[in-house]
């Protein structure tokens, strides 16, 4: 394989990786906890919004609400990572490198 061909392949891979990153920024996943706290984040792991059902807000039990929020955030983050890994593994397989990410 000559150097020119390798450089072209690297440029193609870089362009496709940038495209995947742009697509992931537009994809939205939602994490939830107990059906009362929902968190949205994009495929890059950036948090976009949080929604809390008013019924769950109890000034006497702030700790429960904090736990619900953390659980929803963790769920959204996990889904975001799974989405990114899925897209990036397809990218790697397209270049004969399964399991690239």
C-alpha positions as a printed NumPy array, in Angstrom:
array([[  0.   ,   0.   ,   0.   ],
       [  1.51 ,   3.345,  -0.974],
       [  1.534,   6.417,   1.247],
       [ -0.901,   8.372,  -0.964],
       [ -3.499,   5.625,  -0.663],
       [ -3.031,   5.476,   3.112],
       [ -3.497,   9.255,   3.412],
       [ -6.675,   9.158,   1.316],
       [ -8.033,   6.342,   3.481],
       [ -7.204,   8.309,   6.646],
       [ -8.949,  11.417,   5.282],
       [-12.004,   9.346,   4.388],
       [-12.076,   7.85 ,   7.886],
       [-11.756,  11.292,   9.464],
       [-14.626,  12.679,   7.373],
       [-16.864,   9.753,   8.269],
       [-15.97 ,  10.051,  11.957],
       [-16.892,  13.742,  11.906],
       [-20.201,  12.888,  10.237],
       [-20.974,  10.314,  12.934],
       [-20.135,  12.842,  15.662],
       [-22.465,  15.415,  14.054],
       [-25.256,  12.834,  13.847],
       [-24.742,  11.833,  17.488],
       [-25.07 ,  15.472,  18.538],
       [-28.544,  15.504,  16.952],
       [-29.74 ,  12.182,  18.397],
       [-31.62 ,  12.343,  21.696],
       [-31.988,   9.592,  24.279],
       [-34.106,   9.737,  27.406],
       [-33.278,   8.285,  30.772],
       [-35.917,   7.933,  33.437],
       [-36.357,   6.938,  37.004],
       [-39.591,   5.667,  38.453],
       [-41.486,   7.305,  35.608],
       [-41.361,  10.606,  37.499],
       [-37.939,  11.987,  36.591],
       [-36.81 ,  12.13 ,  32.967],
       [-33.505,  13.346,  31.597],
       [-32.655,  13.877,  27.935],
       [-29.173,  13.915,  26.511],
       [-27.704,  13.679,  23.052],
       [-25.545,  10.932,  21.605],
       [-22.431,  12.799,  22.667],
       [-23.487,  12.684,  26.312],
       [-24.489,  16.344,  26.634],
       [-27.493,  16.757,  28.929],
       [-30.326,  18.675,  27.288],
       [-33.203,  18.731,  29.74 ],
       [-34.672,  17.358,  32.925],
       [-38.317,  16.977,  33.814],
       [-39.71 ,  16.202,  37.259],
       [-43.32 ,  15.306,  37.979],
       [-44.624,  17.781,  40.582],
       [-46.085,  14.944,  42.671],
       [-42.614,  13.632,  43.505],
       [-41.426,  16.921,  45.021],
       [-41.709,  16.44 ,  48.768],
       [-39.837,  18.969,  50.926],
       [-39.724,  16.345,  53.659],
       [-37.92 ,  13.818,  51.438],
       [-35.396,  15.699,  49.296],
       [-33.04 ,  12.711,  49.417],
       [-35.497,  10.549,  47.464],
       [-35.775,  13.206,  44.745],
       [-31.98 ,  13.48 ,  44.562],
       [-31.742,   9.691,  44.151],
       [-34.364,   9.726,  41.406],
       [-32.543,  12.498,  39.552],
       [-29.211,  10.672,  39.751],
       [-30.794,   7.439,  38.555],
       [-32.37 ,   9.207,  35.559],
       [-29.086,  10.947,  34.7  ],
       [-27.189,   7.665,  34.877],
       [-29.812,   5.961,  32.703],
       [-29.623,   8.704,  30.056],
       [-25.834,   8.67 ,  30.091],
       [-25.743,   4.872,  29.715],
       [-28.123,   5.045,  26.745],
       [-26.046,   7.814,  25.184],
       [-22.876,   5.716,  25.475],
       [-24.641,   2.671,  24.022],
       [-25.83 ,   4.731,  21.051],
       [-22.341,   6.142,  20.444],
       [-20.725,   2.704,  20.759],
       [-23.256,   1.24 ,  18.332],
       [-22.583,   3.934,  15.726],
       [-18.82 ,   3.856,  16.172],
       [-18.638,   0.066,  15.972],
       [-20.442,   0.233,  12.618],
       [-17.869,   2.828,  11.556],
       [-14.993,   0.545,  12.537],
       [-16.54 ,  -2.457,  10.813],
       [-16.862,  -0.409,   7.598],
       [-13.088,  -0.091,   7.556],
       [-12.377,  -3.709,   8.42 ],
       [-11.755,  -2.856,  12.077],
       [-14.609,  -4.325,  14.129],
       [-14.607,  -3.219,  17.718],
       [-12.781,   0.01 ,  16.881],
       [-14.497,   1.743,  19.818]])
